[in-house]
PDB file of C-alpha atoms in Angstrom:
ATOM      1  CA  LEU I   1       0.000   0.000   0.000  1.00  0.00           C
ATOM      2  CA  ALA I   2       3.022   2.299  -0.139  1.00  0.00           C
ATOM      3  CA  GLY I   3       5.864   2.892  -2.558  1.00  0.00           C
ATOM      4  CA  PRO I   4       8.873   5.190  -2.906  1.00  0.00           C
ATOM      5  CA  ALA I   5       6.752   8.063  -4.309  1.00  0.00           C
ATOM      6  CA  TRP I   6       3.184   7.261  -3.220  1.00  0.00           C
ATOM      7  CA  GLN I   7       1.072   5.925  -0.419  1.00  0.00           C
ATOM      8  CA  THR I   8      -2.481   4.791   0.082  1.00  0.00           C
ATOM      9  CA  PRO I   9      -4.234   6.837   2.765  1.00  0.00           C
ATOM     10  CA  PRO I  10      -6.266   5.133   5.479  1.00  0.00           C
ATOM     11  CA  HIS I  11      -9.919   4.490   4.786  1.00  0.00           C
ATOM     12  CA  GLU I  12     -12.922   5.653   6.750  1.00  0.00           C
ATOM     13  CA  VAL I  13     -16.338   4.088   6.843  1.00  0.00           C
ATOM     14  CA  GLY I  14     -19.340   6.280   7.451  1.00  0.00           C
ATOM     15  CA  ASP I  15     -19.098   9.997   8.157  1.00  0.00           C
ATOM     16  CA  GLY I  16     -18.507  11.627   4.758  1.00  0.00           C
ATOM     17  CA  SER I  17     -18.958  15.147   6.131  1.00  0.00           C
ATOM     18  CA  ALA I  18     -16.196  14.647   8.689  1.00  0.00           C
ATOM     19  CA  THR I  19     -13.911  13.205   6.010  1.00  0.00           C
ATOM     20  CA  LEU I  20     -14.501  16.227   3.761  1.00  0.00           C
ATOM     21  CA  ALA I  21     -13.745  18.520   6.718  1.00  0.00           C
ATOM     22  CA  VAL I  22     -10.372  16.777   7.162  1.00  0.00           C
ATOM     23  CA  VAL I  23      -9.670  17.170   3.432  1.00  0.00           C
ATOM     24  CA  GLU I  24     -10.295  20.907   3.741  1.00  0.00           C
ATOM     25  CA  GLN I  25      -8.332  21.256   6.993  1.00  0.00           C
ATOM     26  CA  PHE I  26      -5.202  19.626   5.580  1.00  0.00           C
ATOM     27  CA  GLY I  27      -5.494  20.935   2.026  1.00  0.00           C
ATOM     28  CA  LEU I  28      -5.792  17.474   0.492  1.00  0.00           C
ATOM     29  CA  GLU I  29      -6.815  16.986  -3.135  1.00  0.00           C
ATOM     30  CA  GLY I  30     -10.140  15.324  -2.454  1.00  0.00           C
ATOM     31  CA  VAL I  31     -11.903  12.104  -1.539  1.00  0.00           C
ATOM     32  CA  VAL I  32     -12.574   8.881  -3.389  1.00  0.00           C
ATOM     33  CA  ALA I  33     -15.722   7.202  -2.082  1.00  0.00           C
ATOM     34  CA  LYS I  34     -16.928   3.736  -2.959  1.00  0.00           C
ATOM     35  CA  ARG I  35     -19.664   1.330  -2.159  1.00  0.00           C
ATOM     36  CA  LEU I  36     -18.383  -1.136   0.427  1.00  0.00           C
ATOM     37  CA  ASP I  37     -19.475  -4.097  -1.702  1.00  0.00           C
ATOM     38  CA  SER I  38     -17.877  -2.853  -4.942  1.00  0.00           C
ATOM     39  CA  VAL I  39     -14.702  -4.101  -6.581  1.00  0.00           C
ATOM     40  CA  TYR I  40     -12.060  -2.256  -8.580  1.00  0.00           C
ATOM     41  CA  GLU I  41     -12.557  -2.592 -12.334  1.00  0.00           C
ATOM     42  CA  ALA I  42      -9.288  -1.875 -14.175  1.00  0.00           C
ATOM     43  CA  GLY I  43      -9.579   0.585 -17.069  1.00  0.00           C
ATOM     44  CA  ARG I  44     -13.192   1.449 -16.312  1.00  0.00           C
ATOM     45  CA  ARG I  45     -14.913   4.162 -14.273  1.00  0.00           C
ATOM     46  CA  SER I  46     -17.487   2.478 -12.143  1.00  0.00           C
ATOM     47  CA  ARG I  47     -20.496   4.321 -10.722  1.00  0.00           C
ATOM     48  CA  SER I  48     -19.682   2.534  -7.467  1.00  0.00           C
ATOM     49  CA  TRP I  49     -16.508   4.662  -7.094  1.00  0.00           C
ATOM     50  CA  MET I  50     -16.824   8.452  -7.015  1.00  0.00           C
ATOM     51  CA  LYS I  51     -14.246  11.211  -6.673  1.00  0.00           C
ATOM     52  CA  TRP I  52     -14.865  14.612  -5.060  1.00  0.00           C
ATOM     53  CA  LYS I  53     -12.146  17.160  -5.715  1.00  0.00           C
ATOM     54  CA  ARG I  54     -11.582  19.988  -3.291  1.00  0.00           C
ATOM     55  CA  LEU I  55     -11.945  23.239  -5.223  1.00  0.00           C
ATOM     56  CA  LEU I  56     -10.783  26.690  -4.191  1.00  0.00           C
ATOM     57  CA  ARG I  57     -12.244  30.061  -5.167  1.00  0.00           C
ATOM     58  CA  GLN I  58     -10.414  33.347  -5.560  1.00  0.00           C
ATOM     59  CA  GLU I  59     -11.120  36.804  -6.881  1.00  0.00           C
ATOM     60  CA  LEU I  60      -8.478  37.867  -9.425  1.00  0.00           C
ATOM     61  CA  VAL I  61      -7.750  40.975 -11.467  1.00  0.00           C
ATOM     62  CA  VAL I  62      -7.864  40.834 -15.277  1.00  0.00           C
ATOM     63  CA  GLY I  63      -4.593  42.090 -16.753  1.00  0.00           C
ATOM     64  CA  GLY I  64      -5.317  41.142 -20.348  1.00  0.00           C
ATOM     65  CA  TRP I  65      -6.418  38.339 -22.609  1.00  0.00           C
ATOM     66  CA  MET I  66      -5.099  35.884 -25.133  1.00  0.00           C
ATOM     67  CA  PRO I  67      -6.590  36.022 -28.613  1.00  0.00           C
ATOM     68  CA  GLY I  68      -8.730  32.994 -29.316  1.00  0.00           C
ATOM     69  CA  THR I  69      -8.150  30.286 -31.883  1.00  0.00           C
ATOM     70  CA  GLY I  70     -10.537  27.977 -33.707  1.00  0.00           C
ATOM     71  CA  GLY I  71     -14.123  28.842 -32.802  1.00  0.00           C
ATOM     72  CA  ARG I  72     -12.930  31.801 -30.734  1.00  0.00           C
ATOM     73  CA  SER I  73     -10.689  33.225 -33.452  1.00  0.00           C
ATOM     74  CA  GLY I  74     -10.889  37.026 -33.476  1.00  0.00           C
ATOM     75  CA  HIS I  75     -12.240  37.094 -29.922  1.00  0.00           C
ATOM     76  CA  ILE I  76     -11.045  36.479 -26.365  1.00  0.00           C
ATOM     77  CA  GLY I  77      -9.578  33.009 -25.939  1.00  0.00           C
ATOM     78  CA  SER I  78      -8.581  33.252 -22.280  1.00  0.00           C
ATOM     79  CA  LEU I  79      -8.180  35.903 -19.610  1.00  0.00           C
ATOM     80  CA  LEU I  80      -4.807  36.724 -18.058  1.00  0.00           C
ATOM     81  CA  VAL I  81      -5.314  37.190 -14.327  1.00  0.00           C
ATOM     82  CA  GLY I  82      -3.349  38.283 -11.297  1.00  0.00           C
ATOM     83  CA  TYR I  83      -3.501  39.439  -7.699  1.00  0.00           C
ATOM     84  CA  TYR I  84      -1.897  42.301  -5.834  1.00  0.00           C
ATOM     85  CA  ASP I  85       1.101  41.526  -3.668  1.00  0.00           C
ATOM     86  CA  ALA I  86       0.052  41.631   0.000  1.00  0.00           C
ATOM     87  CA  VAL I  87       3.342  43.352   0.955  1.00  0.00           C
ATOM     88  CA  ASP I  88       3.699  45.745  -1.979  1.00  0.00           C
ATOM     89  CA  GLY I  89       0.159  46.607  -3.051  1.00  0.00           C
ATOM     90  CA  ASN I  90       1.438  48.269  -6.239  1.00  0.00           C
ATOM     91  CA  VAL I  91       2.671  44.968  -7.726  1.00  0.00           C
ATOM     92  CA  LEU I  92       0.162  42.860  -9.675  1.00  0.00           C
ATOM     93  CA  ARG I  93       1.441  39.248  -9.682  1.00  0.00           C
ATOM     94  CA  TYR I  94       0.618  37.052 -12.675  1.00  0.00           C
ATOM     95  CA  ALA I  95      -1.585  34.085 -11.696  1.00  0.00           C
ATOM     96  CA  GLY I  96      -2.140  32.436 -15.084  1.00  0.00           C
ATOM     97  CA  ARG I  97      -4.833  32.125 -17.735  1.00  0.00           C
ATOM     98  CA  VAL I  98      -8.511  31.297 -17.411  1.00  0.00           C
ATOM     99  CA  GLY I  99      -9.969  29.844 -20.588  1.00  0.00           C
ATOM    100  CA  THR I 100     -13.018  27.853 -19.529  1.00  0.00           C
ATOM    101  CA  GLY I 101     -16.345  28.526 -17.834  1.00  0.00           C
ATOM    102  CA  PHE I 102     -17.516  31.218 -20.263  1.00  0.00           C
ATOM    103  CA  SER I 103     -20.710  31.298 -22.263  1.00  0.00           C
ATOM    104  CA  GLU I 104     -20.582  32.950 -25.691  1.00  0.00           C
ATOM    105  CA  VAL I 105     -22.732  35.791 -24.328  1.00  0.00           C
ATOM    106  CA  GLU I 106     -20.351  36.331 -21.384  1.00  0.00           C
ATOM    107  CA  LEU I 107     -17.285  36.331 -23.660  1.00  0.00           C
ATOM    108  CA  ALA I 108     -18.898  38.989 -25.857  1.00  0.00           C
ATOM    109  CA  ARG I 109     -19.786  41.080 -22.796  1.00  0.00           C
ATOM    110  CA  LEU I 110     -16.230  40.829 -21.434  1.00  0.00           C
ATOM    111  CA  GLU I 111     -14.751  41.720 -24.818  1.00  0.00           C
ATOM    112  CA  ALA I 112     -16.936  44.850 -24.996  1.00  0.00           C
ATOM    113  CA  LYS I 113     -15.882  45.810 -21.473  1.00  0.00           C
ATOM    114  CA  LEU I 114     -12.158  45.080 -21.860  1.00  0.00           C
ATOM    115  CA  THR I 115     -11.509  46.474 -25.361  1.00  0.00           C
ATOM    116  CA  PRO I 116     -11.686  50.145 -24.280  1.00  0.00           C
ATOM    117  CA  LEU I 117      -9.238  49.347 -21.441  1.00  0.00           C
ATOM    118  CA  ARG I 118      -6.412  48.228 -23.772  1.00  0.00           C
ATOM    119  CA  ARG I 119      -2.873  49.347 -23.044  1.00  0.00           C
ATOM    120  CA  ASP I 120       0.541  48.723 -24.619  1.00  0.00           C
ATOM    121  CA  THR I 121       2.403  47.292 -21.626  1.00  0.00           C
ATOM    122  CA  SER I 122       1.757  44.436 -19.251  1.00  0.00           C
ATOM    123  CA  PRO I 123       0.332  45.411 -15.870  1.00  0.00           C
ATOM    124  CA  VAL I 124       1.502  42.114 -14.302  1.00  0.00           C
ATOM    125  CA  THR I 125       4.895  40.919 -13.068  1.00  0.00           C
ATOM    126  CA  GLY I 126       6.258  37.419 -12.647  1.00  0.00           C
ATOM    127  CA  GLY I 127       5.227  34.250 -14.415  1.00  0.00           C
ATOM    128  CA  LYS I 128       5.403  33.632 -18.141  1.00  0.00           C
ATOM    129  CA  VAL I 129       3.067  36.160 -19.696  1.00  0.00           C
ATOM    130  CA  PRO I 130       2.547  35.118 -23.343  1.00  0.00           C
ATOM    131  CA  LYS I 131       4.098  37.391 -25.993  1.00  0.00           C
ATOM    132  CA  THR I 132       0.860  37.601 -27.986  1.00  0.00           C
ATOM    133  CA  ALA I 133      -1.210  38.828 -25.026  1.00  0.00           C
ATOM    134  CA  VAL I 134      -3.470  41.866 -25.283  1.00  0.00           C
ATOM    135  CA  PHE I 135      -3.053  43.943 -22.121  1.00  0.00           C
ATOM    136  CA  VAL I 136      -5.677  46.011 -20.290  1.00  0.00           C
ATOM    137  CA  GLU I 137      -5.825  48.409 -17.370  1.00  0.00           C
ATOM    138  CA  PRO I 138      -6.161  46.198 -14.265  1.00  0.00           C
ATOM    139  CA  VAL I 139      -9.578  47.319 -13.036  1.00  0.00           C
ATOM    140  CA  VAL I 140     -11.879  44.347 -13.778  1.00  0.00           C
ATOM    141  CA  VAL I 141     -12.260  41.702 -11.061  1.00  0.00           C
ATOM    142  CA  VAL I 142     -13.393  38.145 -11.760  1.00  0.00           C
ATOM    143  CA  GLU I 143     -13.933  35.092  -9.593  1.00  0.00           C
ATOM    144  CA  VAL I 144     -12.432  31.728 -10.543  1.00  0.00           C
ATOM    145  CA  ARG I 145     -12.614  28.191  -9.219  1.00  0.00           C
ATOM    146  CA  PHE I 146      -9.404  26.131  -9.295  1.00  0.00           C
ATOM    147  CA  THR I 147      -7.764  23.045  -7.816  1.00  0.00           C
ATOM    148  CA  GLU I 148      -4.631  24.524  -6.210  1.00  0.00           C
ATOM    149  CA  TRP I 149      -1.928  27.177  -6.254  1.00  0.00           C
ATOM    150  CA  THR I 150       1.230  26.133  -8.092  1.00  0.00           C
ATOM    151  CA  ALA I 151       4.680  26.665  -6.573  1.00  0.00           C
ATOM    152  CA  GLY I 152       5.085  29.596  -8.981  1.00  0.00           C
ATOM    153  CA  GLY I 153       1.955  31.359  -7.712  1.00  0.00           C
ATOM    154  CA  SER I 154      -0.472  30.455 -10.514  1.00  0.00           C
ATOM    155  CA  VAL I 155      -3.891  28.863 -10.277  1.00  0.00           C
ATOM    156  CA  ARG I 156      -4.108  25.278 -11.533  1.00  0.00           C
ATOM    157  CA  GLN I 157      -7.102  24.256 -13.679  1.00  0.00           C
ATOM    158  CA  PRO I 158      -8.993  27.547 -13.295  1.00  0.00           C
ATOM    159  CA  ALA I 159     -12.570  28.047 -14.474  1.00  0.00           C
ATOM    160  CA  TYR I 160     -14.355  31.392 -14.770  1.00  0.00           C
ATOM    161  CA  LEU I 161     -17.296  31.872 -12.403  1.00  0.00           C
ATOM    162  CA  GLY I 162     -18.200  35.476 -13.159  1.00  0.00           C
ATOM    163  CA  GLU I 163     -17.303  39.124 -12.784  1.00  0.00           C
ATOM    164  CA  ARG I 164     -17.187  40.708  -9.324  1.00  0.00           C
ATOM    165  CA  THR I 165     -18.340  44.311  -9.247  1.00  0.00           C
ATOM    166  CA  ASP I 166     -18.481  44.561  -5.458  1.00  0.00           C
ATOM    167  CA  LYS I 167     -14.697  44.735  -4.902  1.00  0.00           C
ATOM    168  CA  PRO I 168     -12.153  47.174  -6.313  1.00  0.00           C
ATOM    169  CA  ALA I 169      -9.174  45.586  -8.074  1.00  0.00           C
ATOM    170  CA  SER I 170      -6.748  47.252  -5.659  1.00  0.00           C
ATOM    171  CA  GLU I 171      -8.092  45.084  -2.802  1.00  0.00           C
ATOM    172  CA  ILE I 172      -7.518  41.738  -4.521  1.00  0.00           C
ATOM    173  CA  THR I 173      -4.684  39.808  -2.864  1.00  0.00           C
ATOM    174  CA  ARG I 174      -3.915  36.107  -2.850  1.00  0.00           C
ATOM    175  CA  GLU I 175      -5.956  34.336  -0.215  1.00  0.00           C
ATOM    176  CA  LEU I 176      -3.706  32.177   1.916  1.00  0.00           C
ATOM    177  CA  ARG I 177      -5.053  28.644   2.018  1.00  0.00           C
ATOM    178  CA  SER I 178      -3.295  25.336   2.182  1.00  0.00           C
TER     179      SER I 178
END
């Protein structure tokens, strides 16, 4: 049940709510739950085994966008997002790209809102900001759902949840969670 680079965690029978609370407390990835009478079926996802991933939420500031390709050609493909440094509030740290979770209507609305905010230089520091990015004044705040923070300070597997108009961009800092 253990190897040089992995281990199987202990199992619990019963209290799913308490197990999820432990996942949150220790910042674990999630929970795999299964029917007690089920068996593992190699190469197949059984309905008897279910996975719940722990997801985080964070408000982030839009610093630009990447032009879309394919069906999004000529429009926004993904948003470039960041957060203000908690120590130096004038520094907007790059937190990655968000390219999923949008409806076509929402993408068109964001494009209309962001186009007048275009600027020539990047408002973000750090990370690998793509060379073909279109930059904007960092005043629009969005909320994203994601799985974890990377070691480099980016969000992993982010999905757009919506715009936040109740918070000014200058107040958006990285929320410290495990």
